[in-house]
Short mmCIF file of C-alpha atoms and ligand atoms in Angstrom, two decimals:
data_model
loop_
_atom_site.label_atom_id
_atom_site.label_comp_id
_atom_site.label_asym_id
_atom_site.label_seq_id
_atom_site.Cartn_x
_atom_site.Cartn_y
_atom_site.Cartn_z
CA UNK V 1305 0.00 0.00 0.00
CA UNK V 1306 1.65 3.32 -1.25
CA UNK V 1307 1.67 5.80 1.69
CA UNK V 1308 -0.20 9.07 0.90
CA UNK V 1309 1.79 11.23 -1.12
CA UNK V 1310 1.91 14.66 0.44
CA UNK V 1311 3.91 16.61 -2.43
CA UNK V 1312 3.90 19.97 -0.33
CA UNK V 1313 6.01 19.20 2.35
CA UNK V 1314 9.38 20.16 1.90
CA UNK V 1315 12.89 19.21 3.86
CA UNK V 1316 15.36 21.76 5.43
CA UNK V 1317 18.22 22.40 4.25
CA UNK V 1318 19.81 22.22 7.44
CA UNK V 1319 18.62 18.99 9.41
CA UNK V 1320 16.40 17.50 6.51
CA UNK V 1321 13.48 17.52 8.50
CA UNK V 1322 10.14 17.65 6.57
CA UNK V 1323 8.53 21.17 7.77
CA UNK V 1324 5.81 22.88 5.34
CA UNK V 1325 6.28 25.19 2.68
CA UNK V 1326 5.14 28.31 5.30
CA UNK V 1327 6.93 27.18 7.78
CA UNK V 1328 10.46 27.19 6.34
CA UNK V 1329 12.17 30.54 6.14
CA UNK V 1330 13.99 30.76 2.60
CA UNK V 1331 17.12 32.34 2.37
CA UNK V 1332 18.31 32.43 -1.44
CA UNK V 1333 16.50 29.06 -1.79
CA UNK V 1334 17.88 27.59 1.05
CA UNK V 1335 15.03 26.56 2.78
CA UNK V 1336 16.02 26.72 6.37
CA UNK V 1337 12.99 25.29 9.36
CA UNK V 1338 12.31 27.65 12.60
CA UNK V 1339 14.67 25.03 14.78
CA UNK V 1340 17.51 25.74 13.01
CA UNK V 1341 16.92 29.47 11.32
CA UNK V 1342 18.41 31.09 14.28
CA UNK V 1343 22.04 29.01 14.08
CA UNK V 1344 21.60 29.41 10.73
CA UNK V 1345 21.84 32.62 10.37
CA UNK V 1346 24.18 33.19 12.62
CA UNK V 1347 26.36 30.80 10.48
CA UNK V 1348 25.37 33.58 7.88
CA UNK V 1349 26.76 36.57 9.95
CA UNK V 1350 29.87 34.40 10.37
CA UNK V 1351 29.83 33.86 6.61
CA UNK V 1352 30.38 29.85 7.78
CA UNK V 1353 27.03 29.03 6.16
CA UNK V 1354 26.79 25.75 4.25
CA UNK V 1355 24.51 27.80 2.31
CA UNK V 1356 26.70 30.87 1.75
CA UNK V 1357 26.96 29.76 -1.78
CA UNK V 1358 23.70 31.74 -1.64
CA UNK V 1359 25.35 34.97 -1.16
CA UNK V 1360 28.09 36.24 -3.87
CA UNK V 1361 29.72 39.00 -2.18
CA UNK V 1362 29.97 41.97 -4.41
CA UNK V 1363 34.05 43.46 -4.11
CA UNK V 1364 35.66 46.50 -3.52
CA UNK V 1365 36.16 47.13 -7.86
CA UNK V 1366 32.45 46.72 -8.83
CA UNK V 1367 31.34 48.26 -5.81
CA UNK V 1368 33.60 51.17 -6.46
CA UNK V 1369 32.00 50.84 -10.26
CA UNK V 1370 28.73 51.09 -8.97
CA UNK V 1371 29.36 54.38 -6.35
CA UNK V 1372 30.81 55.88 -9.65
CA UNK V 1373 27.73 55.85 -11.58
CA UNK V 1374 25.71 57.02 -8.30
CA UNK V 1375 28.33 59.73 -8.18
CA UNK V 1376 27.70 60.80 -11.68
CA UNK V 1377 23.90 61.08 -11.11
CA UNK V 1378 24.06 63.12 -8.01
CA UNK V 1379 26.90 65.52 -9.64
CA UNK V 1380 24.18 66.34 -12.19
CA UNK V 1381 21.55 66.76 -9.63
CA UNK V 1382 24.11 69.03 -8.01
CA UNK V 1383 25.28 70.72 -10.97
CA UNK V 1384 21.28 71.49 -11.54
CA UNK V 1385 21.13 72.66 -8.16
CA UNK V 1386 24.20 75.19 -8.29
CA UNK V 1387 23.01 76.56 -11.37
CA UNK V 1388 20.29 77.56 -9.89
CA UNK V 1389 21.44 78.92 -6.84
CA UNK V 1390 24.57 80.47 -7.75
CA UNK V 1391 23.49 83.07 -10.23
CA UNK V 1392 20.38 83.75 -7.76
CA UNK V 1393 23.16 84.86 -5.71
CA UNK V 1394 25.11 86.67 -8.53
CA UNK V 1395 22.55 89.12 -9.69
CA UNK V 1396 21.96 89.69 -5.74
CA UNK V 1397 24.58 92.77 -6.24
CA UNK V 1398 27.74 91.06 -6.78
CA UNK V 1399 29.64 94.84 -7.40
CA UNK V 1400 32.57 94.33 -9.24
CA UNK V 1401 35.22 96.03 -6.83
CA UNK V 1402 39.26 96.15 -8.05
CA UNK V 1403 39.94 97.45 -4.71
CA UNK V 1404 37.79 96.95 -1.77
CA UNK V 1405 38.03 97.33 2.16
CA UNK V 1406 38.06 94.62 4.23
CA UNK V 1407 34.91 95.55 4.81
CA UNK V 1408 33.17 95.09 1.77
CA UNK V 1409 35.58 91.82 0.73
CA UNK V 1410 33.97 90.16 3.52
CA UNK V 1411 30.58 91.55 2.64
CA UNK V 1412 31.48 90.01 -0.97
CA UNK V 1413 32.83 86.55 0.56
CA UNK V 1414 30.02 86.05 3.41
CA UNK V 1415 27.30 84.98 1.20
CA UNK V 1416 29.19 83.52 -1.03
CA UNK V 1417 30.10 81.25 1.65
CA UNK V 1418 26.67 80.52 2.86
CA UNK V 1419 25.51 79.20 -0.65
CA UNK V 1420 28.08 76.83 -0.80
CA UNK V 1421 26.91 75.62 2.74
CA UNK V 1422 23.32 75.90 1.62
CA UNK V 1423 24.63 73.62 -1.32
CA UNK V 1424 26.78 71.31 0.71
CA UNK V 1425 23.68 70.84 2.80
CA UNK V 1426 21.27 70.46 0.09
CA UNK V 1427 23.70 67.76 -1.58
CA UNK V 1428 23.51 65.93 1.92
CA UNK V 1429 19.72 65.85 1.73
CA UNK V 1430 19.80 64.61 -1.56
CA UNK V 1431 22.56 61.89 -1.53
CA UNK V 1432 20.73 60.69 2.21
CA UNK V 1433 17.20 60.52 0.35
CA UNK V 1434 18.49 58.88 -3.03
CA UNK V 1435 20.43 56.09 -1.14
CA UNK V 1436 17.60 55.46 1.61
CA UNK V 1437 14.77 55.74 -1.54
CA UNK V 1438 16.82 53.64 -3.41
CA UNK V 1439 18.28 50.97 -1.13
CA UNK V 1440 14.77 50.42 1.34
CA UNK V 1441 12.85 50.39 -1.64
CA UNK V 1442 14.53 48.66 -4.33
CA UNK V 1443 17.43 47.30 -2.29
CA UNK V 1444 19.99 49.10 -4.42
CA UNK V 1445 20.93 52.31 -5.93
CA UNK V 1446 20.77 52.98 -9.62
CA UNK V 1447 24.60 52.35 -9.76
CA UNK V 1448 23.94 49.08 -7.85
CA UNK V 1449 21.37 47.79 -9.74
CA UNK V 1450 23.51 48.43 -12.79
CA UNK V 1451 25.94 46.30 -12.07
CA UNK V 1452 23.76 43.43 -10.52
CA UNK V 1453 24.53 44.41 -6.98
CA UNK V 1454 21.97 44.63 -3.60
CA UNK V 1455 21.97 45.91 -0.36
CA UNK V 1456 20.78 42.94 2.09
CA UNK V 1457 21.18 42.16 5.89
CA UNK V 1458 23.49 39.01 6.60
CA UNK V 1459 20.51 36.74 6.58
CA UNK V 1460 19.30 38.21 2.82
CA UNK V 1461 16.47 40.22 4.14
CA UNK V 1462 15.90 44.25 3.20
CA UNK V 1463 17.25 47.04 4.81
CA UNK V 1464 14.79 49.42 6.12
CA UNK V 1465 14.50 53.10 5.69
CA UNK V 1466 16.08 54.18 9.09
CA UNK V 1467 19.10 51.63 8.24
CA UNK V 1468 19.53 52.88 4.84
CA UNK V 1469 20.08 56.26 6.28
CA UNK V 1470 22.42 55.51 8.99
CA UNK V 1471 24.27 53.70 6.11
CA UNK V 1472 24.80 56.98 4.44
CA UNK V 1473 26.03 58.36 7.24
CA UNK V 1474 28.31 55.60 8.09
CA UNK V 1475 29.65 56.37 4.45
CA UNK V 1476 30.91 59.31 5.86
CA UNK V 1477 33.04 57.67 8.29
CA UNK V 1478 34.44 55.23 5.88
CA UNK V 1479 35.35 57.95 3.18
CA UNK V 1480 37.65 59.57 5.73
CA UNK V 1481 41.22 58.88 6.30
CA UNK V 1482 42.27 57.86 2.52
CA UNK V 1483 38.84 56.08 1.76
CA UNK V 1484 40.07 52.81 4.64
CA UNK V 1485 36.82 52.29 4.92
CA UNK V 1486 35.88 51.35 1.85
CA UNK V 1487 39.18 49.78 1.01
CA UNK V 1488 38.78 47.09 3.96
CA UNK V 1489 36.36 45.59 1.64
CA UNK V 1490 38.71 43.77 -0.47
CA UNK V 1491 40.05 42.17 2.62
CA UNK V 1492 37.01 40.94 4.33
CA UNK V 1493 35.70 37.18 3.64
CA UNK V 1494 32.35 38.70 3.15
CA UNK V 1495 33.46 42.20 1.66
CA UNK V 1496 32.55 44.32 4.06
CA UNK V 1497 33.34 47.90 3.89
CA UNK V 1498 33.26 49.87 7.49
CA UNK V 1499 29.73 51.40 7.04
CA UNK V 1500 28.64 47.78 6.32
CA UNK V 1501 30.16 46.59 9.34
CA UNK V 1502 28.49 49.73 11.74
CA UNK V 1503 24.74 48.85 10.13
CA UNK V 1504 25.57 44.67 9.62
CA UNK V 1505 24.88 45.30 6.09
CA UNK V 1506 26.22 42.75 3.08
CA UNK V 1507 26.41 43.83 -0.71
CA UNK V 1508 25.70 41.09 -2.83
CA UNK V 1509 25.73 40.15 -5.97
CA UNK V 1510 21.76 39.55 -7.49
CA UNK V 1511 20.96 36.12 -8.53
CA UNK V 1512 17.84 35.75 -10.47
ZN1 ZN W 1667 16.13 22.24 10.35
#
């Protein structure tokens, strides 16, 4: 007598135990079951998975590819910006002086200096919004998604909003002192850079 076929229930990866469909937790098509999702990922963060064939960690080259291409779009949303702002400021009685008092330099230089803070500020607001638009919505920038790469937490899920935004801040600190942390990238198993590291963030590369 054939025993009742019951085609939906699936194995995990892990132990092999039959669990249902709903109940396993899938993590690039490893099908992981609630006993063992918590080691599991945790083998994840440790990048010791079995399954970490499921992740390809994008590197530092196409990551720096990809930051490239974002950098190009927001220098034209910049460059949009200035021109804008800078001859509003221009025509607000810019008097060409050969020689002026100290005075009036500084009356020259002043807001000249507070539109380029206005602009450094504005480009803040704008890079902050595209990468937390981008990367909680779409879990990548433009330049990402170009080149096949996502933003993902060590066990594959999205980032959200208030993560993608730290991120960009955490960008900050990796950019300084000759761009280390971005560079650690190429030496980490899992291709961290710093910021990835401060918000347990993992670029990967897409696989569908
Ligand atoms: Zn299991």
């Amino acid at each position: 007598m054939a025993p009742t076929e019951q085609p939906q229930i699936r194995f995990c990866a892990e132990c092999g135990r039959p669990t249902l469909p709903d109940e396993l937790a899938s993590f690039n098509g490893h099908m992981v079951c609630p006993d063992c999702k918590n080691t599991y990922v945790q083998k994840l963060r440790e990048g010791v998975a079995p399954g970490a064939r499921a992740f390809r960690f994008g590197g530092f080259w196409i990551r720096f590819v990809a930051s490239l291409l974002d950098g190009i779009i927001l220098a034209v949303v910049a460059g949009i910006f200035s021109a804008f702002l800078f001859p509003a400021f221009m025509s607000r009685g810019l008097v060409r002086n050969s020689n002026p008092t100290p005075e009036e330099a500084l009356a020259m230089i002043a807001p000249m200096l507070g539109i380029m803070g206005v602009i450094v500020l504005l480009n803040m607001i704008v890079g902050c919004s595209y990468e937390t638009f981008f990367i909680a919505r779409l879990g990548a920038t433009p330049g990402k998604m170009a080149l096949g790469l996502k933003v993902v937490r060590p066990d594959g899920g999205p980032i959200t909003a208030g993560r993608a935004a730290g991120r960009y801040f955490a960008k900050m600190i990796s950019s300084m002192i000759l761009m280390i942390g971005y560079i650690i990238a190429g030496f980490d198993s899992q291709k961290r850079a710093l910021h990835d590291m401060i918000c347990d963030t993992r670029v990967i590369k897409r696989q569908d």
